[in-house]
């Protein structure tokens, strides 16, 4: 795990996007195409704005999947992750993607898990852009997460901490409106990505960041599994890194 800490969320976002863009260019040069996974949420906003501004990526050679989606939420709901990625990513790109395989969790969710699971199983994933939830979750794999299943996508129940975070970020009017279930990419599928770019700003993530990076690897802290991935880079700001025990010199501190 490579940890980089920045003074501000903006600097963190720029560095994460530069790293992602550089992997993307290198992958397209080497393989002629690239497959990426995108997360949503407050933590990804700055990074996505920077990534879509990169002018020298041939997006027509990029296929994208997304990590998770609420069950029963329509694509035009303000909290929909399809909506988020359509407006903040797809529509910001200078040219169309090869494909974006959106998750539609409005109908038969098990059938949707199978459909998108077959699509992602057919392609090696080059880069996963992920965040970490306040409860330590990775995608919508809330604690205790299933570290074993090889199924690419799962229909899961969301825990209360996760639903309260979504409410606190302002995506829903009240707690009862936050869906109780979601489709999520599995932990094993995320871990199968060649590279992982994990972007986690803000003070409210400080405990989850400490547990994920410095705690033991356990399903009770789903993102702790990232410690076992050979090519994960974690981008933090001073606030999210505030509780880390490691000395600053153990991390790459940049301004
Ligand atoms: N399920 C989403 C994930 O796609 C995201 O990576 C993570 C962090 O979210 P946020 O950036 O809002 O803290 O949890 C969200 O709820």
PDB file of C-alpha atoms and ligand atoms in Angstrom:
ATOM      1  CA  UNK A   1       0.000   0.000   0.000  1.00  0.00           C
ATOM      2  CA  UNK A   2       1.376   3.343  -0.997  1.00  0.00           C
ATOM      3  CA  UNK A   3      -0.048   6.168   1.160  1.00  0.00           C
ATOM      4  CA  UNK A   4       0.096   9.785   0.042  1.00  0.00           C
ATOM      5  CA  UNK A   5      -1.100  12.638   2.246  1.00  0.00           C
ATOM      6  CA  UNK A   6      -1.926  16.136   0.993  1.00  0.00           C
ATOM      7  CA  UNK A   7      -2.695  19.396   2.741  1.00  0.00           C
ATOM      8  CA  UNK A   8      -6.070  19.898   1.064  1.00  0.00           C
ATOM      9  CA  UNK A   9      -8.769  17.750  -0.573  1.00  0.00           C
ATOM     10  CA  UNK A  10      -8.170  19.615  -3.820  1.00  0.00           C
ATOM     11  CA  UNK A  11      -4.473  18.691  -3.913  1.00  0.00           C
ATOM     12  CA  UNK A  12      -5.362  15.115  -3.006  1.00  0.00           C
ATOM     13  CA  UNK A  13      -7.952  14.932  -5.804  1.00  0.00           C
ATOM     14  CA  UNK A  14      -5.517  16.287  -8.385  1.00  0.00           C
ATOM     15  CA  UNK A  15      -2.818  13.797  -7.425  1.00  0.00           C
ATOM     16  CA  UNK A  16      -5.219  10.833  -7.460  1.00  0.00           C
ATOM     17  CA  UNK A  17      -6.561  11.837 -10.869  1.00  0.00           C
ATOM     18  CA  UNK A  18      -3.038  12.299 -12.246  1.00  0.00           C
ATOM     19  CA  UNK A  19      -2.093   8.834 -11.031  1.00  0.00           C
ATOM     20  CA  UNK A  20      -5.255   7.321 -12.526  1.00  0.00           C
ATOM     21  CA  UNK A  21      -4.770   9.169 -15.808  1.00  0.00           C
ATOM     22  CA  UNK A  22      -1.203   8.001 -16.070  1.00  0.00           C
ATOM     23  CA  UNK A  23      -2.238   4.324 -15.548  1.00  0.00           C
ATOM     24  CA  UNK A  24      -4.984   4.801 -18.118  1.00  0.00           C
ATOM     25  CA  UNK A  25      -2.620   6.190 -20.761  1.00  0.00           C
ATOM     26  CA  UNK A  26      -0.067   3.461 -20.080  1.00  0.00           C
ATOM     27  CA  UNK A  27      -2.744   0.712 -20.246  1.00  0.00           C
ATOM     28  CA  UNK A  28      -4.234   2.002 -23.509  1.00  0.00           C
ATOM     29  CA  UNK A  29      -0.740   2.176 -25.038  1.00  0.00           C
ATOM     30  CA  UNK A  30       0.032  -1.377 -23.927  1.00  0.00           C
ATOM     31  CA  UNK A  31      -3.295  -3.171 -24.433  1.00  0.00           C
ATOM     32  CA  UNK A  32      -5.155  -0.928 -26.873  1.00  0.00           C
ATOM     33  CA  UNK A  33      -7.982  -0.521 -24.351  1.00  0.00           C
ATOM     34  CA  UNK A  34      -8.632  -0.096 -20.642  1.00  0.00           C
ATOM     35  CA  UNK A  35     -11.330  -1.250 -18.245  1.00  0.00           C
ATOM     36  CA  UNK A  36     -12.063   0.855 -15.177  1.00  0.00           C
ATOM     37  CA  UNK A  37     -14.318   0.765 -12.136  1.00  0.00           C
ATOM     38  CA  UNK A  38     -15.687   3.987 -10.678  1.00  0.00           C
ATOM     39  CA  UNK A  39     -16.988   4.743  -7.204  1.00  0.00           C
ATOM     40  CA  UNK A  40     -19.379   7.527  -6.319  1.00  0.00           C
ATOM     41  CA  UNK A  41     -19.950   9.651  -3.235  1.00  0.00           C
ATOM     42  CA  UNK A  42     -18.523  12.882  -1.882  1.00  0.00           C
ATOM     43  CA  UNK A  43     -14.988  11.503  -1.818  1.00  0.00           C
ATOM     44  CA  UNK A  44     -14.847  11.061  -5.590  1.00  0.00           C
ATOM     45  CA  UNK A  45     -16.168  14.474  -6.702  1.00  0.00           C
ATOM     46  CA  UNK A  46     -12.855  16.328  -6.926  1.00  0.00           C
ATOM     47  CA  UNK A  47     -10.968  13.378  -8.384  1.00  0.00           C
ATOM     48  CA  UNK A  48     -13.582  12.835 -11.120  1.00  0.00           C
ATOM     49  CA  UNK A  49     -13.592  16.533 -12.021  1.00  0.00           C
ATOM     50  CA  UNK A  50      -9.814  16.386 -12.479  1.00  0.00           C
ATOM     51  CA  UNK A  51      -9.873  13.051 -14.318  1.00  0.00           C
ATOM     52  CA  UNK A  52     -12.465  14.167 -16.862  1.00  0.00           C
ATOM     53  CA  UNK A  53     -10.370  17.273 -17.535  1.00  0.00           C
ATOM     54  CA  UNK A  54      -7.418  15.148 -18.695  1.00  0.00           C
ATOM     55  CA  UNK A  55      -7.324  15.949 -22.393  1.00  0.00           C
ATOM     56  CA  UNK A  56      -4.890  13.306 -23.614  1.00  0.00           C
ATOM     57  CA  UNK A  57      -6.792  10.115 -22.740  1.00  0.00           C
ATOM     58  CA  UNK A  58      -8.480   8.266 -25.590  1.00  0.00           C
ATOM     59  CA  UNK A  59     -11.773   7.655 -23.805  1.00  0.00           C
ATOM     60  CA  UNK A  60     -13.155   5.802 -26.837  1.00  0.00           C
ATOM     61  CA  UNK A  61     -10.918   2.916 -25.739  1.00  0.00           C
ATOM     62  CA  UNK A  62     -12.183   2.881 -22.144  1.00  0.00           C
ATOM     63  CA  UNK A  63     -14.944   0.644 -20.784  1.00  0.00           C
ATOM     64  CA  UNK A  64     -16.358   1.541 -17.367  1.00  0.00           C
ATOM     65  CA  UNK A  65     -18.292  -0.264 -14.649  1.00  0.00           C
ATOM     66  CA  UNK A  66     -19.594   1.178 -11.427  1.00  0.00           C
ATOM     67  CA  UNK A  67     -19.241  -0.208  -7.974  1.00  0.00           C
ATOM     68  CA  UNK A  68     -22.698  -0.107  -6.564  1.00  0.00           C
ATOM     69  CA  UNK A  69     -26.246   1.190  -6.791  1.00  0.00           C
ATOM     70  CA  UNK A  70     -29.204   1.497  -4.438  1.00  0.00           C
ATOM     71  CA  UNK A  71     -32.028  -0.925  -5.017  1.00  0.00           C
ATOM     72  CA  UNK A  72     -35.319   0.627  -6.098  1.00  0.00           C
ATOM     73  CA  UNK A  73     -33.899   4.055  -6.968  1.00  0.00           C
ATOM     74  CA  UNK A  74     -34.640   5.412 -10.441  1.00  0.00           C
ATOM     75  CA  UNK A  75     -31.901   6.804 -12.667  1.00  0.00           C
ATOM     76  CA  UNK A  76     -33.228  10.346 -12.267  1.00  0.00           C
ATOM     77  CA  UNK A  77     -33.226  10.243  -8.434  1.00  0.00           C
ATOM     78  CA  UNK A  78     -30.657  12.754  -7.082  1.00  0.00           C
ATOM     79  CA  UNK A  79     -29.004   9.994  -5.019  1.00  0.00           C
ATOM     80  CA  UNK A  80     -28.785   7.517  -7.901  1.00  0.00           C
ATOM     81  CA  UNK A  81     -25.214   6.466  -8.596  1.00  0.00           C
ATOM     82  CA  UNK A  82     -26.109   6.122 -12.292  1.00  0.00           C
ATOM     83  CA  UNK A  83     -27.243   9.727 -12.219  1.00  0.00           C
ATOM     84  CA  UNK A  84     -24.049  10.753 -10.383  1.00  0.00           C
ATOM     85  CA  UNK A  85     -21.734   9.028 -12.858  1.00  0.00           C
ATOM     86  CA  UNK A  86     -23.731  10.089 -15.914  1.00  0.00           C
ATOM     87  CA  UNK A  87     -23.611  13.788 -14.966  1.00  0.00           C
ATOM     88  CA  UNK A  88     -20.229  13.972 -13.212  1.00  0.00           C
ATOM     89  CA  UNK A  89     -18.276  11.616 -15.430  1.00  0.00           C
ATOM     90  CA  UNK A  90     -19.845  10.520 -18.742  1.00  0.00           C
ATOM     91  CA  UNK A  91     -21.194  13.963 -19.703  1.00  0.00           C
ATOM     92  CA  UNK A  92     -17.938  15.694 -18.727  1.00  0.00           C
ATOM     93  CA  UNK A  93     -15.724  13.629 -21.022  1.00  0.00           C
ATOM     94  CA  UNK A  94     -14.396  15.270 -24.171  1.00  0.00           C
ATOM     95  CA  UNK A  95     -15.407  12.192 -26.224  1.00  0.00           C
ATOM     96  CA  UNK A  96     -17.656   9.172 -25.609  1.00  0.00           C
ATOM     97  CA  UNK A  97     -16.493   6.079 -23.780  1.00  0.00           C
ATOM     98  CA  UNK A  98     -16.397   2.714 -25.518  1.00  0.00           C
ATOM     99  CA  UNK A  99     -19.077   1.616 -23.020  1.00  0.00           C
ATOM    100  CA  UNK A 100     -20.385   2.269 -19.528  1.00  0.00           C
ATOM    101  CA  UNK A 101     -22.101  -0.752 -18.016  1.00  0.00           C
ATOM    102  CA  UNK A 102     -24.445   0.890 -15.537  1.00  0.00           C
ATOM    103  CA  UNK A 103     -26.097  -1.118 -12.776  1.00  0.00           C
ATOM    104  CA  UNK A 104     -29.867  -0.901 -12.892  1.00  0.00           C
ATOM    105  CA  UNK A 105     -31.198  -1.999  -9.498  1.00  0.00           C
ATOM    106  CA  UNK A 106     -34.826  -1.065 -10.121  1.00  0.00           C
ATOM    107  CA  UNK A 107     -36.040  -4.502 -11.196  1.00  0.00           C
ATOM    108  CA  UNK A 108     -34.826  -8.066 -10.613  1.00  0.00           C
ATOM    109  CA  UNK A 109     -31.582  -7.360  -8.768  1.00  0.00           C
ATOM    110  CA  UNK A 110     -30.273 -10.923  -8.806  1.00  0.00           C
ATOM    111  CA  UNK A 111     -30.732 -11.034 -12.585  1.00  0.00           C
ATOM    112  CA  UNK A 112     -28.932  -7.668 -12.833  1.00  0.00           C
ATOM    113  CA  UNK A 113     -26.054  -9.002 -10.705  1.00  0.00           C
ATOM    114  CA  UNK A 114     -25.745 -11.939 -13.109  1.00  0.00           C
ATOM    115  CA  UNK A 115     -25.972  -9.749 -16.225  1.00  0.00           C
ATOM    116  CA  UNK A 116     -23.292  -7.247 -15.218  1.00  0.00           C
ATOM    117  CA  UNK A 117     -21.278 -10.009 -13.547  1.00  0.00           C
ATOM    118  CA  UNK A 118     -20.947 -11.818 -16.864  1.00  0.00           C
ATOM    119  CA  UNK A 119     -19.852  -8.612 -18.565  1.00  0.00           C
ATOM    120  CA  UNK A 120     -17.147  -7.827 -16.028  1.00  0.00           C
ATOM    121  CA  UNK A 121     -15.940 -11.426 -15.828  1.00  0.00           C
ATOM    122  CA  UNK A 122     -15.183 -11.272 -19.558  1.00  0.00           C
ATOM    123  CA  UNK A 123     -12.625  -8.491 -19.126  1.00  0.00           C
ATOM    124  CA  UNK A 124      -9.587  -7.945 -16.943  1.00  0.00           C
ATOM    125  CA  UNK A 125     -10.065  -4.777 -14.895  1.00  0.00           C
ATOM    126  CA  UNK A 126      -7.131  -2.388 -15.094  1.00  0.00           C
ATOM    127  CA  UNK A 127      -7.984   0.293 -12.552  1.00  0.00           C
ATOM    128  CA  UNK A 128     -10.528   0.557  -9.742  1.00  0.00           C
ATOM    129  CA  UNK A 129     -11.180   4.039  -8.376  1.00  0.00           C
ATOM    130  CA  UNK A 130     -12.652   3.517  -4.915  1.00  0.00           C
ATOM    131  CA  UNK A 131     -13.419   5.301  -1.665  1.00  0.00           C
ATOM    132  CA  UNK A 132     -13.871   4.124   1.922  1.00  0.00           C
ATOM    133  CA  UNK A 133     -17.091   4.668   3.869  1.00  0.00           C
ATOM    134  CA  UNK A 134     -17.286   6.034   7.413  1.00  0.00           C
ATOM    135  CA  UNK A 135     -18.095   2.495   8.563  1.00  0.00           C
ATOM    136  CA  UNK A 136     -15.022   1.187   6.718  1.00  0.00           C
ATOM    137  CA  UNK A 137     -17.014  -0.183   3.817  1.00  0.00           C
ATOM    138  CA  UNK A 138     -15.663  -0.848   0.368  1.00  0.00           C
ATOM    139  CA  UNK A 139     -18.348  -0.229  -2.242  1.00  0.00           C
ATOM    140  CA  UNK A 140     -21.513  -1.301  -0.383  1.00  0.00           C
ATOM    141  CA  UNK A 141     -19.810  -4.205   1.370  1.00  0.00           C
ATOM    142  CA  UNK A 142     -20.688  -3.149   4.920  1.00  0.00           C
ATOM    143  CA  UNK A 143     -19.073  -4.863   7.917  1.00  0.00           C
ATOM    144  CA  UNK A 144     -18.785  -7.776   8.331  1.00  0.00           C
ATOM    145  CA  UNK A 145     -17.954  -8.040   4.635  1.00  0.00           C
ATOM    146  CA  UNK A 146     -17.785 -11.226   2.616  1.00  0.00           C
ATOM    147  CA  UNK A 147     -14.108 -11.579   1.667  1.00  0.00           C
ATOM    148  CA  UNK A 148     -14.626 -14.974   0.040  1.00  0.00           C
ATOM    149  CA  UNK A 149     -17.389 -14.926  -2.541  1.00  0.00           C
ATOM    150  CA  UNK A 150     -16.187 -14.927  -6.138  1.00  0.00           C
ATOM    151  CA  UNK A 151     -19.525 -13.683  -7.476  1.00  0.00           C
ATOM    152  CA  UNK A 152     -18.786 -10.298  -9.102  1.00  0.00           C
ATOM    153  CA  UNK A 153     -21.947  -8.525  -7.916  1.00  0.00           C
ATOM    154  CA  UNK A 154     -24.113  -9.116  -4.850  1.00  0.00           C
ATOM    155  CA  UNK A 155     -27.449  -7.870  -3.566  1.00  0.00           C
ATOM    156  CA  UNK A 156     -26.816  -6.758   0.028  1.00  0.00           C
ATOM    157  CA  UNK A 157     -28.510  -5.163   3.023  1.00  0.00           C
ATOM    158  CA  UNK A 158     -27.104  -1.783   4.080  1.00  0.00           C
ATOM    159  CA  UNK A 159     -26.267  -1.278   7.738  1.00  0.00           C
ATOM    160  CA  UNK A 160     -27.526   1.669   9.751  1.00  0.00           C
ATOM    161  CA  UNK A 161     -24.152   3.448   9.858  1.00  0.00           C
ATOM    162  CA  UNK A 162     -23.929   3.297   6.098  1.00  0.00           C
ATOM    163  CA  UNK A 163     -27.465   4.608   5.650  1.00  0.00           C
ATOM    164  CA  UNK A 164     -26.799   7.419   8.159  1.00  0.00           C
ATOM    165  CA  UNK A 165     -23.672   8.453   6.222  1.00  0.00           C
ATOM    166  CA  UNK A 166     -25.704   8.710   3.005  1.00  0.00           C
ATOM    167  CA  UNK A 167     -28.243  10.854   4.854  1.00  0.00           C
ATOM    168  CA  UNK A 168     -25.517  13.021   6.422  1.00  0.00           C
ATOM    169  CA  UNK A 169     -23.983  13.728   3.019  1.00  0.00           C
ATOM    170  CA  UNK A 170     -27.300  15.162   1.916  1.00  0.00           C
ATOM    171  CA  UNK A 171     -28.271  12.636  -0.735  1.00  0.00           C
ATOM    172  CA  UNK A 172     -31.681  11.914   0.883  1.00  0.00           C
ATOM    173  CA  UNK A 173     -34.387  13.978   2.599  1.00  0.00           C
ATOM    174  CA  UNK A 174     -34.702  11.698   5.646  1.00  0.00           C
ATOM    175  CA  UNK A 175     -33.392   8.399   7.041  1.00  0.00           C
ATOM    176  CA  UNK A 176     -36.475   6.425   5.983  1.00  0.00           C
ATOM    177  CA  UNK A 177     -35.846   7.430   2.360  1.00  0.00           C
ATOM    178  CA  UNK A 178     -32.381   5.837   2.326  1.00  0.00           C
ATOM    179  CA  UNK A 179     -32.796   2.412   0.693  1.00  0.00           C
ATOM    180  CA  UNK A 180     -32.182  -0.636   2.853  1.00  0.00           C
ATOM    181  CA  UNK A 181     -30.606  -2.663   0.058  1.00  0.00           C
ATOM    182  CA  UNK A 182     -28.130  -2.169  -2.763  1.00  0.00           C
ATOM    183  CA  UNK A 183     -26.270  -4.006  -5.476  1.00  0.00           C
ATOM    184  CA  UNK A 184     -22.547  -3.963  -4.806  1.00  0.00           C
ATOM    185  CA  UNK A 185     -19.460  -5.224  -6.539  1.00  0.00           C
ATOM    186  CA  UNK A 186     -17.951  -7.955  -4.370  1.00  0.00           C
ATOM    187  CA  UNK A 187     -14.711  -7.511  -2.462  1.00  0.00           C
ATOM    188  CA  UNK A 188     -13.000 -10.228  -4.527  1.00  0.00           C
ATOM    189  CA  UNK A 189     -14.010  -8.558  -7.786  1.00  0.00           C
ATOM    190  CA  UNK A 190     -12.597  -5.212  -6.619  1.00  0.00           C
ATOM    191  CA  UNK A 191      -9.403  -6.923  -5.459  1.00  0.00           C
ATOM    192  CA  UNK A 192      -8.992  -8.540  -8.905  1.00  0.00           C
ATOM    193  CA  UNK A 193      -8.262  -5.095 -10.401  1.00  0.00           C
ATOM    194  CA  UNK A 194      -4.679  -4.611 -11.538  1.00  0.00           C
ATOM    195  CA  UNK A 195      -4.415  -1.281  -9.731  1.00  0.00           C
ATOM    196  CA  UNK A 196      -6.533   0.456  -7.108  1.00  0.00           C
ATOM    197  CA  UNK A 197      -6.671   4.222  -6.638  1.00  0.00           C
ATOM    198  CA  UNK A 198      -8.339   4.869  -3.274  1.00  0.00           C
ATOM    199  CA  UNK A 199      -9.337   8.476  -2.582  1.00  0.00           C
ATOM    200  CA  UNK A 200     -10.446   9.362   0.962  1.00  0.00           C
ATOM    201  CA  UNK A 201     -10.609  12.998   2.069  1.00  0.00           C
ATOM    202  CA  UNK A 202     -12.291  14.636   5.094  1.00  0.00           C
ATOM    203  CA  UNK A 203     -12.166  14.401   8.864  1.00  0.00           C
ATOM    204  CA  UNK A 204     -15.216  12.151   9.229  1.00  0.00           C
ATOM    205  CA  UNK A 205     -13.210   9.342   7.574  1.00  0.00           C
ATOM    206  CA  UNK A 206     -10.247   9.548   9.978  1.00  0.00           C
ATOM    207  CA  UNK A 207     -11.252   6.544  12.126  1.00  0.00           C
ATOM    208  CA  UNK A 208     -12.116   4.384   9.105  1.00  0.00           C
ATOM    209  CA  UNK A 209      -8.822   5.353   7.430  1.00  0.00           C
ATOM    210  CA  UNK A 210      -6.789   4.461  10.522  1.00  0.00           C
ATOM    211  CA  UNK A 211      -8.560   1.127  10.912  1.00  0.00           C
ATOM    212  CA  UNK A 212      -8.274   0.268   7.222  1.00  0.00           C
ATOM    213  CA  UNK A 213      -4.604   1.179   6.889  1.00  0.00           C
ATOM    214  CA  UNK A 214      -3.113   0.397  10.285  1.00  0.00           C
ATOM    215  CA  UNK A 215      -5.514  -2.151  11.750  1.00  0.00           C
ATOM    216  CA  UNK A 216      -5.543  -5.865  11.076  1.00  0.00           C
ATOM    217  CA  UNK A 217      -7.193  -7.179   7.943  1.00  0.00           C
ATOM    218  CA  UNK A 218     -10.697  -8.161   9.007  1.00  0.00           C
ATOM    219  CA  UNK A 219     -14.200  -8.336   7.506  1.00  0.00           C
ATOM    220  CA  UNK A 220     -15.197  -5.951  10.318  1.00  0.00           C
ATOM    221  CA  UNK A 221     -13.226  -3.252   8.472  1.00  0.00           C
ATOM    222  CA  UNK A 222     -13.940  -4.162   4.855  1.00  0.00           C
ATOM    223  CA  UNK A 223     -11.439  -1.708   3.344  1.00  0.00           C
ATOM    224  CA  UNK A 224      -8.622  -3.289   5.387  1.00  0.00           C
ATOM    225  CA  UNK A 225      -8.465  -5.943   2.635  1.00  0.00           C
ATOM    226  CA  UNK A 226      -6.741  -3.307   0.492  1.00  0.00           C
ATOM    227  CA  UNK A 227      -3.594  -3.953   2.563  1.00  0.00           C
ATOM    228  CA  UNK A 228      -3.349  -7.273   0.699  1.00  0.00           C
ATOM    229  CA  UNK A 229      -3.556  -5.774  -2.781  1.00  0.00           C
ATOM    230  CA  UNK A 230      -0.145  -5.445  -4.444  1.00  0.00           C
ATOM    231  CA  UNK A 231      -0.813  -2.187  -6.285  1.00  0.00           C
ATOM    232  CA  UNK A 232      -3.028   0.040  -4.156  1.00  0.00           C
ATOM    233  CA  UNK A 233      -2.380   3.742  -3.780  1.00  0.00           C
ATOM    234  CA  UNK A 234      -4.276   5.610  -1.089  1.00  0.00           C
ATOM    235  CA  UNK A 235      -4.736   9.370  -1.375  1.00  0.00           C
ATOM    236  CA  UNK A 236      -5.597  11.211   1.857  1.00  0.00           C
ATOM    237  CA  UNK A 237      -5.850  14.788   3.013  1.00  0.00           C
ATOM    238  CA  UNK A 238      -4.526  15.996   6.364  1.00  0.00           C
ATOM    239  CA  UNK A 239      -7.971  15.632   7.950  1.00  0.00           C
ATOM    240  CA  UNK A 240      -8.587  12.007   6.954  1.00  0.00           C
ATOM    241  CA  UNK A 241      -4.977  11.106   7.859  1.00  0.00           C
ATOM    242  CA  UNK A 242      -5.116  12.820  11.246  1.00  0.00           C
ATOM    243  CA  UNK A 243      -5.373   9.639  13.334  1.00  0.00           C
ATOM    244  CA  UNK A 244      -2.681   7.626  11.582  1.00  0.00           C
ATOM    245  CA  UNK A 245       0.068   6.492  13.933  1.00  0.00           C
ATOM    246  CA  UNK A 246       2.706   6.260  11.283  1.00  0.00           C
ATOM    247  CA  UNK A 247       5.250   9.052  11.328  1.00  0.00           C
ATOM    248  CA  UNK A 248       4.843  11.485   8.446  1.00  0.00           C
ATOM    249  CA  UNK A 249       8.070  10.189   6.939  1.00  0.00           C
ATOM    250  CA  UNK A 250       6.531   6.717   6.631  1.00  0.00           C
ATOM    251  CA  UNK A 251       4.026   8.183   4.232  1.00  0.00           C
ATOM    252  CA  UNK A 252       4.752  10.292   1.206  1.00  0.00           C
ATOM    253  CA  UNK A 253       3.771  13.757   2.382  1.00  0.00           C
ATOM    254  CA  UNK A 254       3.255  16.252  -0.384  1.00  0.00           C
ATOM    255  CA  UNK A 255       1.990  19.816  -0.586  1.00  0.00           C
TER     256      UNK A 255
HETATM  257  N1  LIG B   1     -21.273   3.117  -1.883  1.00  0.00           N
HETATM  258  C1  LIG B   1     -20.510   4.298  -2.169  1.00  0.00           C
HETATM  259  C2  LIG B   1     -19.148   3.906  -2.666  1.00  0.00           C
HETATM  260  O1  LIG B   1     -19.170   3.865  -4.064  1.00  0.00           O
HETATM  261  C3  LIG B   1     -18.117   4.864  -2.142  1.00  0.00           C
HETATM  262  O2  LIG B   1     -16.844   4.476  -2.555  1.00  0.00           O
HETATM  263  C4  LIG B   1     -18.096   4.882  -0.630  1.00  0.00           C
HETATM  264  C5  LIG B   1     -17.561   6.156  -0.050  1.00  0.00           C
HETATM  265  O3  LIG B   1     -18.557   7.113  -0.189  1.00  0.00           O
HETATM  266  P1  LIG B   1     -18.348   8.649   0.128  1.00  0.00           P
HETATM  267  O4  LIG B   1     -17.384   9.142  -0.869  1.00  0.00           O
HETATM  268  O5  LIG B   1     -19.687   9.285  -0.042  1.00  0.00           O
HETATM  269  O6  LIG B   1     -17.841   8.730   1.489  1.00  0.00           O
HETATM  270  O7  LIG B   1     -19.375   4.669  -0.114  1.00  0.00           O
HETATM  271  C6  LIG B   1     -20.435   5.131  -0.930  1.00  0.00           C
HETATM  272  O8  LIG B   1     -21.568   5.040  -0.183  1.00  0.00           O
END
